Amino acid sequence: MHLTSEEEKILDGELGWAYQVSMRILTRLGELFEAKRLIPIDSAHISGVSYKTIGNAAIDFLQSMVKGGGKVKVASTTNPSVFDSYRREETALPRDVLEKQMRIINLYRDMEVSPTLTCTPYYLSRPTGGSHLAWSESSAVVYANSILRAWTNREGGPGALAAAMIGKVPDYGLHQPENRRPDVLVEVEPKLNKEIEFGAMGICLGKILGDRVPVFSGLDDCAETNLKQLGAALASSGMTSIFHRSLKMETKGFEKVTVEEKDLKNAIEDLSTTSDRPDLVFVGCPHCSLTEIRQISRTLEGKKVKKDAKLWVCTSRHMKSKARKYVDKIESAGGKVLCDTCVVVTWVDKLGVDALMTNSAKTAYYAPTFNRVQTVFKTLEECVAAACEH
Ligand code: F3S
């Protein structure tokens, strides 16, 4: 890979250890994927934040980056953590876990990474179409590439941090137009309406698409929130980082995959592992938009969350402050609007949860393994009904 003289100097350690190690990570990645050069990025989104997912070794690495003088060069945001720091007194997690989590957040802060603690950085600042990014949250990567038409690979946490430090990424994969073109046509026969249908279809297709780029027919007028569910699910069960929707594209000669009514029905059923009464009802994976928070508050109108039930709505701190009046309605009905975290990146099993109900296919897909809980996969309306008194 060709490096400019300035990049060579960074690799030789002229700017210190943090930049040298970042440049090493980027050049190693570039060589592996046969990139010819580094290209500038507009922003980075870093996924290695939850103490549950990164553990102690990562803390040592972040500490060394801070000691090595590392500060990011582009706008950089972080994924969720294990708890809502503004509700610290409400969490049942042990003190040492909370302290370690705060240590991680503060180390990122020392590197001037903004502690946004959300998987939906695009609701904070929407990247422009055609801009190059280094994002490492898989659901956000699909959203950026497919809906916003920005250009990013699915980075790992260290790769995104390295890119943030240097302000560049190796030019390969989805940074190149030829790799963004679709090569498989997905025909969706049933008319999809509900968010769980989009999510379930994503889980089902993710398993068969591999790293191919799908173009969907039959999905032309869909709400962005439903496409968010589709993308998050595709990236959970598979490697999809971009999809297309326009049938104006030439699809002659493409392999064809058809989604039938029965495929959808089976995929929805498979995402429930129990029919037990849930201990926790969770919506907000990926983190809720303003529209979704408003929809939840409307669905809760005239209802009350049962005394022995829990309804969690997860979103970003930014979105929570924008949606204040809807948040107040949700909380006065007995729900909890949490920021900075989600069910998957924390230890819900340690909070006494055995069965979890959600409208997110990504959560329903991951939770039985990552969180060792049973899942019930239902629409938002069914989730709210299950949490409320009748
Ligand atoms: Fe976000 Fe957690 Fe889902 S990080 S995408 S809410 S698993």
Short mmCIF file of C-alpha atoms and ligand atoms in Angstrom, two decimals:
data_model
loop_
_atom_site.label_atom_id
_atom_site.label_comp_id
_atom_site.label_asym_id
_atom_site.label_seq_id
_atom_site.Cartn_x
_atom_site.Cartn_y
_atom_site.Cartn_z
CA MET A 1 0.00 0.00 0.00
CA HIS A 2 1.35 3.42 -0.92
CA LEU A 3 1.86 5.77 2.03
CA THR A 4 2.52 9.50 1.72
CA SER A 5 5.68 10.83 3.40
CA GLU A 6 3.54 12.19 6.22
CA GLU A 7 1.93 8.76 6.74
CA GLU A 8 5.39 7.12 6.66
CA LYS A 9 6.54 9.45 9.45
CA ILE A 10 3.53 8.48 11.58
CA LEU A 11 4.35 4.81 10.99
CA ASP A 12 7.93 5.51 12.08
CA GLY A 13 6.63 6.89 15.37
CA GLU A 14 7.23 10.62 14.85
CA LEU A 15 3.88 11.54 16.39
CA GLY A 16 4.15 9.04 19.26
CA TRP A 17 3.02 5.53 20.10
CA ALA A 18 -0.76 5.99 19.82
CA TYR A 19 -0.53 7.25 16.23
CA GLN A 20 2.14 4.74 15.31
CA VAL A 21 0.06 1.80 16.51
CA SER A 22 -3.03 3.24 14.77
CA MET A 23 -1.09 3.52 11.52
CA ARG A 24 0.15 -0.05 11.98
CA ILE A 25 -3.42 -1.30 12.35
CA LEU A 26 -4.52 0.57 9.21
CA THR A 27 -1.57 -0.54 7.08
CA ARG A 28 -2.00 -4.15 8.21
CA LEU A 29 -5.69 -4.03 7.25
CA GLY A 30 -4.87 -2.31 3.98
CA GLU A 31 -2.30 -4.93 3.04
CA LEU A 32 -4.65 -7.75 3.97
CA PHE A 33 -7.37 -6.40 1.68
CA GLU A 34 -4.97 -5.14 -1.01
CA ALA A 35 -5.82 -1.45 -0.59
CA LYS A 36 -3.61 0.88 -2.61
CA ARG A 37 -3.84 3.93 -0.33
CA LEU A 38 -5.48 5.55 2.66
CA ILE A 39 -8.41 7.89 2.10
CA PRO A 40 -9.79 10.61 4.43
CA ILE A 41 -12.94 9.99 6.45
CA ASP A 42 -15.58 12.34 7.83
CA SER A 43 -16.33 10.42 11.02
CA ALA A 44 -15.70 7.28 13.04
CA HIS A 45 -18.10 5.30 15.19
CA ILE A 46 -16.46 2.98 17.71
CA SER A 47 -18.15 -0.17 18.98
CA GLY A 48 -15.72 -1.43 21.66
CA VAL A 49 -17.33 0.30 24.63
CA SER A 50 -19.44 -2.08 26.72
CA TYR A 51 -17.32 -3.61 29.49
CA LYS A 52 -19.33 -6.80 29.03
CA THR A 53 -18.14 -7.17 25.43
CA ILE A 54 -14.55 -5.86 25.64
CA GLY A 55 -13.34 -6.84 29.13
CA ASN A 56 -10.11 -5.92 30.96
CA ALA A 57 -7.55 -6.42 28.17
CA ALA A 58 -9.21 -3.68 26.14
CA ILE A 59 -9.01 -1.29 29.09
CA ASP A 60 -5.22 -1.77 29.13
CA PHE A 61 -5.06 -1.04 25.40
CA LEU A 62 -7.18 2.12 25.70
CA GLN A 63 -5.04 3.25 28.64
CA SER A 64 -1.88 2.84 26.55
CA MET A 65 -3.47 4.86 23.73
CA VAL A 66 -4.22 7.69 26.16
CA LYS A 67 -0.72 7.51 27.67
CA GLY A 68 0.68 7.49 24.13
CA GLY A 69 -0.95 10.92 23.58
CA GLY A 70 -3.72 9.77 21.23
CA LYS A 71 -6.48 12.21 20.31
CA VAL A 72 -8.90 11.54 17.47
CA LYS A 73 -8.67 13.62 14.29
CA VAL A 74 -12.30 13.36 13.13
CA ALA A 75 -15.72 13.49 14.81
CA SER A 76 -15.95 10.19 16.69
CA THR A 77 -18.82 8.61 18.58
CA THR A 78 -19.25 5.53 20.78
CA ASN A 79 -21.60 2.56 21.01
CA PRO A 80 -23.65 1.77 24.14
CA SER A 81 -22.26 0.75 27.52
CA VAL A 82 -23.53 -1.61 30.23
CA PHE A 83 -25.67 0.94 32.05
CA ASP A 84 -27.42 4.29 31.99
CA SER A 85 -25.03 6.46 33.97
CA TYR A 86 -27.81 8.90 34.92
CA ARG A 87 -29.69 6.03 36.59
CA ARG A 88 -26.68 4.59 38.33
CA GLU A 89 -28.51 4.14 41.63
CA GLU A 90 -31.18 2.00 39.90
CA THR A 91 -28.84 -0.58 38.43
CA ALA A 92 -28.25 -3.87 40.20
CA LEU A 93 -24.83 -4.32 38.57
CA PRO A 94 -21.87 -4.56 40.97
CA ARG A 95 -19.88 -1.44 41.79
CA ASP A 96 -16.63 -2.70 40.29
CA VAL A 97 -18.39 -3.30 36.94
CA LEU A 98 -19.80 0.24 36.95
CA GLU A 99 -16.38 1.66 37.80
CA LYS A 100 -14.71 -0.25 35.00
CA GLN A 101 -17.39 0.91 32.56
CA MET A 102 -16.87 4.53 33.62
CA ARG A 103 -13.12 4.05 33.23
CA ILE A 104 -13.63 2.94 29.60
CA ILE A 105 -15.92 5.88 28.85
CA ASN A 106 -13.45 8.31 30.41
CA LEU A 107 -10.53 6.86 28.46
CA TYR A 108 -12.45 7.46 25.23
CA ARG A 109 -13.27 10.95 26.47
CA ASP A 110 -9.53 11.55 27.08
CA MET A 111 -8.97 10.70 23.41
CA GLU A 112 -11.67 13.26 22.54
CA VAL A 113 -14.11 10.60 21.40
CA SER A 114 -17.60 11.89 22.13
CA PRO A 115 -19.31 9.62 24.73
CA THR A 116 -22.57 9.41 22.78
CA LEU A 117 -23.09 5.77 23.84
CA THR A 118 -25.57 4.97 21.11
CA CYS A 119 -25.74 2.59 18.16
CA THR A 120 -27.64 5.19 16.11
CA PRO A 121 -25.01 7.92 15.57
CA TYR A 122 -26.88 8.89 12.38
CA TYR A 123 -29.68 10.42 14.50
CA LEU A 124 -27.12 12.76 16.10
CA SER A 125 -25.46 13.85 12.90
CA ARG A 126 -26.58 12.46 9.55
CA PRO A 127 -23.63 11.74 7.25
CA THR A 128 -23.95 13.08 3.74
CA GLY A 129 -24.29 10.72 0.80
CA GLY A 130 -20.92 9.85 -0.71
CA SER A 131 -18.92 10.66 2.45
CA HIS A 132 -16.40 8.05 3.63
CA LEU A 133 -16.70 6.84 7.24
CA ALA A 134 -15.12 4.29 9.58
CA TRP A 135 -18.04 2.88 11.53
CA SER A 136 -17.95 -0.29 13.54
CA GLU A 137 -21.51 -0.94 14.71
CA SER A 138 -22.93 -3.40 12.19
CA SER A 139 -26.51 -2.03 12.25
CA ALA A 140 -25.22 1.53 11.79
CA VAL A 141 -22.94 0.41 8.95
CA VAL A 142 -25.86 -1.04 6.96
CA TYR A 143 -27.94 2.04 7.68
CA ALA A 144 -25.16 4.39 6.56
CA ASN A 145 -24.44 2.50 3.33
CA SER A 146 -27.98 1.58 2.35
CA ILE A 147 -30.19 4.42 3.53
CA LEU A 148 -27.83 7.39 3.81
CA ARG A 149 -25.64 6.35 0.86
CA ALA A 150 -22.47 7.06 2.83
CA TRP A 151 -19.50 4.71 2.34
CA THR A 152 -18.15 2.57 5.14
CA ASN A 153 -16.81 -0.91 5.73
CA ARG A 154 -17.89 -2.85 8.78
CA GLU A 155 -14.90 -1.97 10.95
CA GLY A 156 -13.87 -3.74 14.13
CA GLY A 157 -13.61 -1.59 17.28
CA PRO A 158 -9.77 -1.20 17.11
CA GLY A 159 -9.90 -0.48 13.36
CA ALA A 160 -12.47 2.29 13.86
CA LEU A 161 -10.41 3.80 16.69
CA ALA A 162 -7.24 3.65 14.57
CA ALA A 163 -9.08 5.33 11.68
CA ALA A 164 -10.36 8.01 14.06
CA MET A 165 -6.77 8.69 15.26
CA ILE A 166 -5.38 9.05 11.75
CA GLY A 167 -8.52 10.47 10.11
CA LYS A 168 -8.22 7.94 7.29
CA VAL A 169 -9.10 4.37 6.28
CA PRO A 170 -7.58 1.95 3.77
CA ASP A 171 -9.37 2.23 0.44
CA TYR A 172 -10.96 -1.21 -0.06
CA GLY A 173 -14.33 -2.99 0.19
CA LEU A 174 -17.33 -0.68 0.34
CA HIS A 175 -15.14 2.39 -0.21
CA GLN A 176 -14.90 1.29 -3.82
CA PRO A 177 -17.92 1.63 -6.16
CA GLU A 178 -17.55 -1.81 -7.77
CA ASN A 179 -18.01 -3.53 -4.39
CA ARG A 180 -21.24 -1.68 -3.66
CA ARG A 181 -23.07 -2.95 -6.73
CA PRO A 182 -25.81 -5.55 -6.13
CA ASP A 183 -25.35 -9.11 -7.34
CA VAL A 184 -28.43 -10.89 -6.02
CA LEU A 185 -32.10 -10.02 -6.52
CA VAL A 186 -34.39 -10.60 -3.54
CA GLU A 187 -38.07 -10.76 -4.48
CA VAL A 188 -40.31 -10.18 -1.49
CA GLU A 189 -43.73 -11.67 -2.26
CA PRO A 190 -45.74 -10.72 0.84
CA LYS A 191 -46.49 -7.05 1.46
CA LEU A 192 -44.54 -6.20 4.60
CA ASN A 193 -46.15 -3.86 7.13
CA LYS A 194 -44.91 -4.62 10.60
CA GLU A 195 -41.43 -3.95 11.97
CA ILE A 196 -41.08 -7.59 13.03
CA GLU A 197 -41.64 -8.72 9.44
CA PHE A 198 -38.72 -6.61 8.23
CA GLY A 199 -36.53 -7.85 11.07
CA ALA A 200 -37.44 -11.52 10.68
CA MET A 201 -36.84 -11.34 6.93
CA GLY A 202 -33.40 -9.82 7.63
CA ILE A 203 -32.44 -12.69 9.96
CA CYS A 204 -33.62 -15.27 7.45
CA LEU A 205 -31.80 -13.65 4.49
CA GLY A 206 -28.62 -12.81 6.40
CA LYS A 207 -28.01 -16.52 6.82
CA ILE A 208 -28.11 -17.19 3.09
CA LEU A 209 -26.69 -14.05 1.48
CA GLY A 210 -23.13 -14.31 2.82
CA ASP A 211 -21.22 -11.24 1.67
CA ARG A 212 -23.27 -10.76 -1.51
CA VAL A 213 -25.01 -7.41 -2.09
CA PRO A 214 -28.80 -7.75 -2.36
CA VAL A 215 -31.24 -5.56 -4.27
CA PHE A 216 -34.82 -5.91 -3.03
CA SER A 217 -37.90 -5.78 -5.17
CA GLY A 218 -41.15 -4.99 -3.39
CA LEU A 219 -39.66 -2.69 -0.76
CA ASP A 220 -39.94 0.67 -2.46
CA ASP A 221 -42.08 2.67 0.00
CA CYS A 222 -40.88 1.65 3.42
CA ALA A 223 -40.42 3.68 6.58
CA GLU A 224 -36.77 4.21 7.50
CA THR A 225 -37.46 2.65 10.89
CA ASN A 226 -38.53 -0.60 9.20
CA LEU A 227 -35.45 -0.55 6.97
CA LYS A 228 -33.40 -0.01 10.12
CA GLN A 229 -34.85 -3.26 11.49
CA LEU A 230 -34.12 -5.05 8.23
CA GLY A 231 -30.50 -3.85 8.07
CA ALA A 232 -29.76 -4.58 11.74
CA ALA A 233 -31.09 -8.12 11.30
CA LEU A 234 -29.25 -8.78 8.01
CA ALA A 235 -25.99 -7.78 9.70
CA SER A 236 -26.71 -9.95 12.77
CA SER A 237 -27.18 -13.31 11.11
CA GLY A 238 -24.88 -12.56 8.16
CA MET A 239 -22.22 -10.29 6.72
CA THR A 240 -24.46 -7.89 4.77
CA SER A 241 -23.25 -4.31 5.04
CA ILE A 242 -25.25 -2.76 2.22
CA PHE A 243 -28.54 -3.39 0.42
CA HIS A 244 -30.39 -1.67 -2.40
CA ARG A 245 -34.07 -1.21 -3.10
CA SER A 246 -34.58 0.25 -6.50
CA LEU A 247 -35.89 -1.90 -9.28
CA LYS A 248 -34.70 0.66 -11.79
CA MET A 249 -31.40 -1.19 -11.53
CA GLU A 250 -30.43 -3.71 -14.16
CA THR A 251 -30.80 -7.13 -12.52
CA LYS A 252 -30.57 -9.36 -15.59
CA GLY A 253 -28.44 -12.41 -14.90
CA PHE A 254 -28.58 -11.97 -11.12
CA GLU A 255 -29.18 -14.96 -8.94
CA LYS A 256 -32.71 -14.70 -7.50
CA VAL A 257 -33.89 -15.35 -3.95
CA THR A 258 -37.64 -15.31 -3.26
CA VAL A 259 -39.15 -14.60 0.14
CA GLU A 260 -42.58 -16.19 0.42
CA GLU A 261 -45.29 -15.75 3.03
CA LYS A 262 -44.38 -19.06 4.69
CA ASP A 263 -40.67 -18.08 4.95
CA LEU A 264 -41.65 -14.95 6.81
CA LYS A 265 -44.04 -16.80 9.10
CA ASN A 266 -41.36 -19.39 9.97
CA ALA A 267 -38.71 -16.71 10.53
CA ILE A 268 -41.00 -14.84 12.95
CA GLU A 269 -41.83 -18.04 14.84
CA ASP A 270 -38.18 -19.08 15.08
CA LEU A 271 -37.26 -15.85 16.85
CA SER A 272 -39.38 -16.79 19.87
CA THR A 273 -37.81 -19.43 22.08
CA THR A 274 -40.54 -19.46 24.72
CA SER A 275 -44.18 -18.61 25.25
CA ASP A 276 -43.55 -17.85 28.94
CA ARG A 277 -44.68 -14.55 30.41
CA PRO A 278 -41.77 -12.10 29.94
CA ASP A 279 -39.89 -10.63 32.92
CA LEU A 280 -38.83 -7.71 30.77
CA VAL A 281 -40.32 -6.05 27.68
CA PHE A 282 -37.68 -4.25 25.65
CA VAL A 283 -37.99 -1.94 22.64
CA GLY A 284 -35.23 0.19 21.17
CA CYS A 285 -32.83 -2.08 19.30
CA PRO A 286 -31.34 -0.31 17.40
CA HIS A 287 -31.86 2.74 19.63
CA CYS A 288 -35.19 4.49 19.08
CA SER A 289 -35.69 7.46 16.80
CA LEU A 290 -37.98 10.36 17.71
CA THR A 291 -40.72 8.81 15.56
CA GLU A 292 -40.44 5.51 17.41
CA ILE A 293 -40.52 7.17 20.86
CA ARG A 294 -43.63 9.09 19.79
CA GLN A 295 -45.21 5.86 18.53
CA ILE A 296 -44.47 4.09 21.84
CA SER A 297 -45.98 6.94 23.86
CA ARG A 298 -49.13 6.83 21.68
CA THR A 299 -49.39 3.06 22.02
CA LEU A 300 -49.21 3.51 25.80
CA GLU A 301 -51.98 6.12 25.89
CA GLY A 302 -54.63 5.21 28.48
CA LYS A 303 -52.56 2.22 29.71
CA LYS A 304 -50.43 1.52 32.78
CA VAL A 305 -47.45 -0.81 33.03
CA LYS A 306 -48.27 -3.61 35.49
CA LYS A 307 -46.61 -3.34 38.90
CA ASP A 308 -44.79 -6.62 38.42
CA ALA A 309 -43.76 -5.90 34.79
CA LYS A 310 -40.88 -3.95 33.31
CA LEU A 311 -40.99 -1.96 30.06
CA TRP A 312 -37.62 -0.63 28.85
CA VAL A 313 -37.31 1.77 25.95
CA CYS A 314 -33.70 2.35 24.87
CA THR A 315 -32.51 5.41 22.99
CA SER A 316 -29.69 7.91 22.89
CA ARG A 317 -29.39 10.76 25.38
CA HIS A 318 -29.69 13.18 22.45
CA MET A 319 -32.96 11.64 21.27
CA LYS A 320 -34.34 11.43 24.81
CA SER A 321 -33.87 15.15 25.29
CA LYS A 322 -35.52 15.88 21.93
CA ALA A 323 -38.47 13.65 22.77
CA ARG A 324 -39.03 14.99 26.29
CA LYS A 325 -42.84 15.21 26.17
CA TYR A 326 -43.20 11.64 24.83
CA VAL A 327 -40.62 10.37 27.32
CA ASP A 328 -42.65 11.92 30.16
CA LYS A 329 -45.77 10.12 28.92
CA ILE A 330 -43.96 6.78 28.71
CA GLU A 331 -42.50 7.19 32.19
CA SER A 332 -45.75 8.35 33.76
CA ALA A 333 -47.36 5.19 32.36
CA GLY A 334 -44.68 3.19 34.21
CA GLY A 335 -42.17 2.54 31.41
CA LYS A 336 -38.48 3.38 31.69
CA VAL A 337 -36.64 5.29 28.99
CA LEU A 338 -32.98 4.33 29.24
CA CYS A 339 -30.00 5.93 27.52
CA ASP A 340 -26.42 4.79 26.92
CA THR A 341 -27.23 1.08 27.01
CA CYS A 342 -29.36 -1.81 25.74
CA VAL A 343 -30.34 -5.30 26.81
CA VAL A 344 -27.78 -7.10 24.65
CA VAL A 345 -24.66 -5.24 25.82
CA THR A 346 -25.46 -5.62 29.52
CA TRP A 347 -26.13 -8.51 31.92
CA VAL A 348 -29.94 -8.76 31.97
CA ASP A 349 -29.66 -12.33 33.21
CA LYS A 350 -28.04 -10.90 36.37
CA LEU A 351 -31.02 -8.56 36.76
CA GLY A 352 -33.33 -11.53 37.27
CA VAL A 353 -34.59 -11.74 33.68
CA ASP A 354 -35.26 -15.22 32.31
CA ALA A 355 -37.70 -14.34 29.51
CA LEU A 356 -37.48 -11.23 27.38
CA MET A 357 -40.11 -9.87 24.97
CA THR A 358 -38.95 -7.60 22.15
CA ASN A 359 -39.94 -6.27 18.74
CA SER A 360 -36.29 -6.32 17.61
CA ALA A 361 -35.19 -9.28 15.50
CA LYS A 362 -31.54 -8.47 16.29
CA THR A 363 -32.16 -8.71 20.03
CA ALA A 364 -34.32 -11.82 19.66
CA TYR A 365 -31.56 -13.43 17.58
CA TYR A 366 -28.69 -12.58 19.96
CA ALA A 367 -30.27 -12.66 23.43
CA PRO A 368 -30.55 -16.46 23.89
CA THR A 369 -26.76 -16.78 23.36
CA PHE A 370 -25.32 -13.43 24.51
CA ASN A 371 -27.66 -12.94 27.44
CA ARG A 372 -28.78 -16.49 28.23
CA VAL A 373 -32.45 -15.51 28.27
CA GLN A 374 -35.48 -16.89 26.46
CA THR A 375 -37.14 -14.63 23.90
CA VAL A 376 -40.66 -13.74 22.79
CA PHE A 377 -40.66 -11.87 19.46
CA LYS A 378 -43.74 -9.65 19.02
CA THR A 379 -44.81 -6.32 17.50
CA LEU A 380 -44.55 -3.07 19.44
CA GLU A 381 -48.30 -3.13 20.09
CA GLU A 382 -48.12 -6.68 21.45
CA CYS A 383 -45.06 -5.80 23.55
CA VAL A 384 -46.85 -2.82 25.12
CA ALA A 385 -50.01 -4.89 25.69
CA ALA A 386 -47.97 -7.60 27.46
CA ALA A 387 -46.38 -5.05 29.79
CA CYS A 388 -49.66 -3.32 30.67
CA GLU A 389 -52.72 -3.95 32.79
CA HIS A 390 -55.82 -4.84 30.86
FE1 F3S B 1 -27.94 -1.15 19.53
FE2 F3S B 1 -27.84 -2.87 21.45
FE3 F3S B 1 -29.28 -3.36 19.37
S1 F3S B 1 -26.16 -1.72 20.68
S2 F3S B 1 -28.22 -2.38 17.69
S3 F3S B 1 -29.62 -1.69 20.84
S4 F3S B 1 -27.97 -4.82 20.38
#
